[in-house]
């Protein structure tokens, strides 16, 4: 239900942007700790970003190495996100992400606002 409106919003951004567009590579590690090390995921992504100053977007994906400290696996992960400069001091952003897993694939969301002083 939420994926369709988000995809439509991002496709609108894609259609109206281009001034800041370009490919990129992104390597990112996220690790969890709760009563010790829980595990990590390292994304090895290729992506594309663009925007026109008011709207911005990115789309990235590729392999993800997951580890629990004793074993590691290779998965596929990706992210699509966008932002809108709602006013000179307020930026609203969102992201939809996924990672495959043999037993438990998952999807994540991020939605936020940033105020500059």
mmCIF file of N, CA, C and O in Angstrom, residues 34-96:
data_model
loop_
_atom_site.group_PDB
_atom_site.id
_atom_site.type_symbol
_atom_site.label_atom_id
_atom_site.label_comp_id
_atom_site.label_asym_id
_atom_site.label_seq_id
_atom_site.Cartn_x
_atom_site.Cartn_y
_atom_site.Cartn_z
ATOM 1 N N UNK A 34 23.870 -4.851 21.006
ATOM 2 C CA UNK A 34 22.960 -4.903 22.139
ATOM 3 C C UNK A 34 23.455 -6.033 23.016
ATOM 4 O O UNK A 34 23.361 -7.195 22.632
ATOM 5 N N UNK A 35 24.037 -5.701 24.136
ATOM 6 C CA UNK A 35 24.716 -6.699 24.965
ATOM 7 C C UNK A 35 25.822 -7.376 24.158
ATOM 8 O O UNK A 35 25.985 -8.589 24.203
ATOM 9 N N UNK A 36 26.538 -6.599 23.366
ATOM 10 C CA UNK A 36 27.602 -7.125 22.516
ATOM 11 C C UNK A 36 27.246 -7.031 21.041
ATOM 12 O O UNK A 36 26.170 -6.570 20.660
ATOM 13 N N UNK A 37 28.143 -7.477 20.229
ATOM 14 C CA UNK A 37 27.986 -7.408 18.777
ATOM 15 C C UNK A 37 26.871 -8.331 18.301
ATOM 16 O O UNK A 37 26.835 -9.508 18.637
ATOM 17 N N UNK A 38 25.938 -7.798 17.515
ATOM 18 C CA UNK A 38 24.815 -8.582 16.997
ATOM 19 C C UNK A 38 25.005 -8.974 15.533
ATOM 20 O O UNK A 38 24.466 -9.973 15.087
ATOM 21 N N UNK A 39 25.730 -8.161 14.775
ATOM 22 C CA UNK A 39 25.943 -8.449 13.364
ATOM 23 C C UNK A 39 26.077 -7.179 12.559
ATOM 24 O O UNK A 39 25.922 -6.075 13.080
ATOM 25 N N UNK A 40 26.372 -7.338 11.273
ATOM 26 C CA UNK A 40 26.533 -6.174 10.411
ATOM 27 C C UNK A 40 26.131 -6.507 8.983
ATOM 28 O O UNK A 40 26.065 -7.671 8.590
ATOM 29 N N UNK A 41 25.878 -5.456 8.233
ATOM 30 C CA UNK A 41 25.614 -5.552 6.806
ATOM 31 C C UNK A 41 26.463 -4.507 6.106
ATOM 32 O O UNK A 41 26.459 -3.337 6.502
ATOM 33 N N UNK A 42 27.192 -4.931 5.092
ATOM 34 C CA UNK A 42 27.992 -4.011 4.285
ATOM 35 C C UNK A 42 27.423 -3.997 2.876
ATOM 36 O O UNK A 42 27.428 -5.012 2.183
ATOM 37 N N UNK A 43 26.894 -2.836 2.469
ATOM 38 C CA UNK A 43 26.342 -2.652 1.131
ATOM 39 C C UNK A 43 27.451 -2.231 0.174
ATOM 40 O O UNK A 43 28.259 -1.361 0.506
ATOM 41 N N UNK A 44 27.466 -2.828 -0.997
ATOM 42 C CA UNK A 44 28.400 -2.475 -2.071
ATOM 43 C C UNK A 44 27.533 -2.059 -3.261
ATOM 44 O O UNK A 44 27.254 -2.855 -4.148
ATOM 45 N N UNK A 45 27.089 -0.806 -3.266
ATOM 46 C CA UNK A 45 26.067 -0.350 -4.195
ATOM 47 C C UNK A 45 26.601 0.531 -5.314
ATOM 48 O O UNK A 45 27.542 1.291 -5.131
ATOM 49 N N UNK A 46 25.925 0.434 -6.438
ATOM 50 C CA UNK A 46 26.060 1.371 -7.547
ATOM 51 C C UNK A 46 24.731 2.101 -7.623
ATOM 52 O O UNK A 46 23.668 1.483 -7.487
ATOM 53 N N UNK A 47 24.785 3.419 -7.826
ATOM 54 C CA UNK A 47 23.537 4.164 -7.825
ATOM 55 C C UNK A 47 23.512 5.302 -8.813
ATOM 56 O O UNK A 47 24.484 5.567 -9.535
ATOM 57 N N UNK A 48 22.390 5.974 -8.809
ATOM 58 C CA UNK A 48 22.177 7.132 -9.660
ATOM 59 C C UNK A 48 21.381 8.147 -8.854
ATOM 60 O O UNK A 48 20.402 7.784 -8.184
ATOM 61 N N UNK A 49 21.813 9.412 -8.877
ATOM 62 C CA UNK A 49 21.100 10.449 -8.154
ATOM 63 C C UNK A 49 20.895 11.659 -9.047
ATOM 64 O O UNK A 49 21.619 11.851 -10.029
ATOM 65 N N UNK A 50 19.916 12.445 -8.693
ATOM 66 C CA UNK A 50 19.627 13.645 -9.457
ATOM 67 C C UNK A 50 18.708 14.558 -8.691
ATOM 68 O O UNK A 50 18.300 14.276 -7.573
ATOM 69 N N UNK A 51 18.407 15.668 -9.299
ATOM 70 C CA UNK A 51 17.525 16.631 -8.680
ATOM 71 C C UNK A 51 17.621 17.965 -9.391
ATOM 72 O O UNK A 51 18.400 18.140 -10.323
ATOM 73 N N UNK A 52 16.807 18.893 -8.925
ATOM 74 C CA UNK A 52 16.802 20.212 -9.538
ATOM 75 C C UNK A 52 16.942 21.336 -8.523
ATOM 76 O O UNK A 52 16.630 22.468 -8.822
ATOM 77 N N UNK A 53 17.363 21.063 -7.318
ATOM 78 C CA UNK A 53 17.475 22.080 -6.279
ATOM 79 C C UNK A 53 16.320 22.009 -5.297
ATOM 80 O O UNK A 53 16.502 22.127 -4.104
ATOM 81 N N UNK A 54 15.104 21.810 -5.790
ATOM 82 C CA UNK A 54 13.939 21.665 -4.923
ATOM 83 C C UNK A 54 13.672 20.196 -4.633
ATOM 84 O O UNK A 54 13.324 19.823 -3.528
ATOM 85 N N UNK A 55 13.828 19.357 -5.654
ATOM 86 C CA UNK A 55 13.586 17.924 -5.530
ATOM 87 C C UNK A 55 14.890 17.174 -5.736
ATOM 88 O O UNK A 55 15.713 17.556 -6.562
ATOM 89 N N UNK A 56 15.068 16.087 -5.007
ATOM 90 C CA UNK A 56 16.222 15.222 -5.190
ATOM 91 C C UNK A 56 15.790 13.767 -5.106
ATOM 92 O O UNK A 56 14.777 13.449 -4.490
ATOM 93 N N UNK A 57 16.551 12.882 -5.736
ATOM 94 C CA UNK A 57 16.239 11.468 -5.693
ATOM 95 C C UNK A 57 17.526 10.655 -5.796
ATOM 96 O O UNK A 57 18.562 11.164 -6.228
ATOM 97 N N UNK A 58 17.456 9.406 -5.386
ATOM 98 C CA UNK A 58 18.529 8.444 -5.620
ATOM 99 C C UNK A 58 17.946 7.052 -5.701
ATOM 100 O O UNK A 58 16.880 6.762 -5.170
ATOM 101 N N UNK A 59 18.656 6.208 -6.409
ATOM 102 C CA UNK A 59 18.316 4.808 -6.580
ATOM 103 C C UNK A 59 19.628 4.055 -6.581
ATOM 104 O O UNK A 59 20.532 4.399 -7.348
ATOM 105 N N UNK A 60 19.781 3.088 -5.693
ATOM 106 C CA UNK A 60 21.033 2.342 -5.622
ATOM 107 C C UNK A 60 20.769 0.899 -5.256
ATOM 108 O O UNK A 60 19.757 0.584 -4.633
ATOM 109 N N UNK A 61 21.686 0.024 -5.663
ATOM 110 C CA UNK A 61 21.536 -1.380 -5.334
ATOM 111 C C UNK A 61 22.781 -2.170 -5.655
ATOM 112 O O UNK A 61 23.674 -1.686 -6.351
ATOM 113 N N UNK A 62 22.829 -3.381 -5.136
ATOM 114 C CA UNK A 62 23.951 -4.262 -5.374
ATOM 115 C C UNK A 62 24.074 -5.299 -4.283
ATOM 116 O O UNK A 62 23.153 -5.508 -3.485
ATOM 117 N N UNK A 63 25.232 -5.934 -4.220
ATOM 118 C CA UNK A 63 25.426 -6.970 -3.200
ATOM 119 C C UNK A 63 25.521 -6.377 -1.791
ATOM 120 O O UNK A 63 25.917 -5.227 -1.613
ATOM 121 N N UNK A 64 25.140 -7.194 -0.831
ATOM 122 C CA UNK A 64 25.249 -6.843 0.585
ATOM 123 C C UNK A 64 25.847 -8.040 1.309
ATOM 124 O O UNK A 64 25.368 -9.165 1.154
ATOM 125 N N UNK A 65 26.892 -7.805 2.064
ATOM 126 C CA UNK A 65 27.539 -8.865 2.840
ATOM 127 C C UNK A 65 27.019 -8.770 4.271
ATOM 128 O O UNK A 65 27.205 -7.753 4.931
ATOM 129 N N UNK A 66 26.350 -9.822 4.729
ATOM 130 C CA UNK A 66 25.847 -9.850 6.098
ATOM 131 C C UNK A 66 26.740 -10.757 6.932
ATOM 132 O O UNK A 66 27.257 -11.759 6.441
ATOM 133 N N UNK A 67 26.923 -10.384 8.195
ATOM 134 C CA UNK A 67 27.771 -11.173 9.086
ATOM 135 C C UNK A 67 27.188 -11.161 10.486
ATOM 136 O O UNK A 67 26.703 -10.136 10.952
ATOM 137 N N UNK A 68 27.264 -12.303 11.159
ATOM 138 C CA UNK A 68 26.863 -12.368 12.561
ATOM 139 C C UNK A 68 28.081 -12.504 13.471
ATOM 140 O O UNK A 68 27.956 -12.787 14.652
ATOM 141 N N UNK A 69 29.253 -12.312 12.917
ATOM 142 C CA UNK A 69 30.487 -12.418 13.685
ATOM 143 C C UNK A 69 31.199 -13.732 13.475
ATOM 144 O O UNK A 69 32.408 -13.826 13.650
ATOM 145 N N UNK A 70 30.482 -14.776 13.112
ATOM 146 C CA UNK A 70 31.110 -16.073 12.878
ATOM 147 C C UNK A 70 30.845 -16.601 11.472
ATOM 148 O O UNK A 70 31.563 -17.463 10.989
ATOM 149 N N UNK A 71 29.798 -16.086 10.824
ATOM 150 C CA UNK A 71 29.427 -16.548 9.493
ATOM 151 C C UNK A 71 29.015 -15.332 8.662
ATOM 152 O O UNK A 71 28.504 -14.345 9.196
ATOM 153 N N UNK A 72 29.242 -15.402 7.358
ATOM 154 C CA UNK A 72 28.807 -14.307 6.492
ATOM 155 C C UNK A 72 28.074 -14.864 5.278
ATOM 156 O O UNK A 72 28.289 -16.006 4.879
ATOM 157 N N UNK A 73 27.194 -14.048 4.722
ATOM 158 C CA UNK A 73 26.415 -14.411 3.552
ATOM 159 C C UNK A 73 26.387 -13.240 2.590
ATOM 160 O O UNK A 73 26.544 -12.087 2.985
ATOM 161 N N UNK A 74 26.124 -13.540 1.319
ATOM 162 C CA UNK A 74 25.958 -12.515 0.308
ATOM 163 C C UNK A 74 24.474 -12.422 -0.021
ATOM 164 O O UNK A 74 23.835 -13.432 -0.308
ATOM 165 N N UNK A 75 23.931 -11.220 0.043
ATOM 166 C CA UNK A 75 22.534 -10.951 -0.270
ATOM 167 C C UNK A 75 22.478 -9.868 -1.340
ATOM 168 O O UNK A 75 23.511 -9.368 -1.781
ATOM 169 N N UNK A 76 21.286 -9.467 -1.721
ATOM 170 C CA UNK A 76 21.061 -8.360 -2.634
ATOM 171 C C UNK A 76 20.281 -7.307 -1.869
ATOM 172 O O UNK A 76 19.313 -7.630 -1.169
ATOM 173 N N UNK A 77 20.706 -6.047 -1.987
ATOM 174 C CA UNK A 77 19.999 -4.979 -1.285
ATOM 175 C C UNK A 77 19.884 -3.759 -2.186
ATOM 176 O O UNK A 77 20.604 -3.622 -3.181
ATOM 177 N N UNK A 78 18.976 -2.865 -1.825
ATOM 178 C CA UNK A 78 18.793 -1.658 -2.600
ATOM 179 C C UNK A 78 18.029 -0.615 -1.818
ATOM 180 O O UNK A 78 17.413 -0.906 -0.788
ATOM 181 N N UNK A 79 18.101 0.621 -2.316
ATOM 182 C CA UNK A 79 17.417 1.749 -1.692
ATOM 183 C C UNK A 79 16.926 2.681 -2.786
ATOM 184 O O UNK A 79 17.586 2.852 -3.805
ATOM 185 N N UNK A 80 15.773 3.285 -2.538
ATOM 186 C CA UNK A 80 15.284 4.366 -3.380
ATOM 187 C C UNK A 80 14.814 5.450 -2.432
ATOM 188 O O UNK A 80 14.182 5.167 -1.411
ATOM 189 N N UNK A 81 15.185 6.674 -2.728
ATOM 190 C CA UNK A 81 14.826 7.752 -1.827
ATOM 191 C C UNK A 81 14.662 9.064 -2.545
ATOM 192 O O UNK A 81 15.039 9.208 -3.713
ATOM 193 N N UNK A 82 14.105 10.001 -1.846
ATOM 194 C CA UNK A 82 13.902 11.320 -2.408
ATOM 195 C C UNK A 82 13.770 12.358 -1.324
ATOM 196 O O UNK A 82 13.622 12.048 -0.144
ATOM 197 N N UNK A 83 13.852 13.611 -1.752
ATOM 198 C CA UNK A 83 13.703 14.718 -0.824
ATOM 199 C C UNK A 83 13.050 15.901 -1.522
ATOM 200 O O UNK A 83 13.115 16.027 -2.740
ATOM 201 N N UNK A 84 12.424 16.745 -0.710
ATOM 202 C CA UNK A 84 11.783 17.963 -1.194
ATOM 203 C C UNK A 84 12.209 19.091 -0.268
ATOM 204 O O UNK A 84 12.103 18.973 0.958
ATOM 205 N N UNK A 85 12.706 20.173 -0.849
ATOM 206 C CA UNK A 85 13.037 21.366 -0.077
ATOM 207 C C UNK A 85 11.728 22.128 0.108
ATOM 208 O O UNK A 85 11.310 22.892 -0.759
ATOM 209 N N UNK A 86 11.035 21.898 1.234
ATOM 210 C CA UNK A 86 9.701 22.448 1.467
ATOM 211 C C UNK A 86 9.728 23.953 1.696
ATOM 212 O O UNK A 86 8.764 24.648 1.375
ATOM 213 N N UNK A 87 10.813 24.456 2.261
ATOM 214 C CA UNK A 87 11.014 25.889 2.476
ATOM 215 C C UNK A 87 12.522 26.106 2.528
ATOM 216 O O UNK A 87 13.283 25.138 2.522
ATOM 217 N N UNK A 88 12.979 27.338 2.598
ATOM 218 C CA UNK A 88 14.439 27.544 2.655
ATOM 219 C C UNK A 88 15.118 26.844 3.831
ATOM 220 O O UNK A 88 16.291 26.499 3.757
ATOM 221 N N UNK A 89 14.380 26.582 4.901
ATOM 222 C CA UNK A 89 14.977 25.967 6.090
ATOM 223 C C UNK A 89 14.490 24.559 6.392
ATOM 224 O O UNK A 89 14.911 23.967 7.375
ATOM 225 N N UNK A 90 13.588 24.008 5.585
ATOM 226 C CA UNK A 90 13.001 22.692 5.880
ATOM 227 C C UNK A 90 13.132 21.772 4.671
ATOM 228 O O UNK A 90 12.713 22.114 3.570
ATOM 229 N N UNK A 91 13.728 20.593 4.906
ATOM 230 C CA UNK A 91 13.871 19.561 3.891
ATOM 231 C C UNK A 91 13.158 18.315 4.388
ATOM 232 O O UNK A 91 13.396 17.854 5.503
ATOM 233 N N UNK A 92 12.278 17.757 3.567
ATOM 234 C CA UNK A 92 11.546 16.534 3.903
ATOM 235 C C UNK A 92 12.111 15.411 3.041
ATOM 236 O O UNK A 92 12.317 15.596 1.843
ATOM 237 N N UNK A 93 12.400 14.260 3.649
ATOM 238 C CA UNK A 93 13.030 13.172 2.910
ATOM 239 C C UNK A 93 12.411 11.824 3.277
ATOM 240 O O UNK A 93 11.793 11.672 4.328
ATOM 241 N N UNK A 94 12.599 10.859 2.373
ATOM 242 C CA UNK A 94 12.110 9.510 2.614
ATOM 243 C C UNK A 94 12.953 8.492 1.877
ATOM 244 O O UNK A 94 13.629 8.827 0.893
ATOM 245 N N UNK A 95 12.932 7.271 2.378
ATOM 246 C CA UNK A 95 13.700 6.187 1.766
ATOM 247 C C UNK A 95 12.953 4.879 1.950
ATOM 248 O O UNK A 95 12.343 4.641 2.990
ATOM 249 N N UNK A 96 13.013 4.040 0.926
ATOM 250 C CA UNK A 96 12.491 2.679 0.974
ATOM 251 C C UNK A 96 13.661 1.764 0.653
ATOM 252 O O UNK A 96 14.334 1.956 -0.354
#
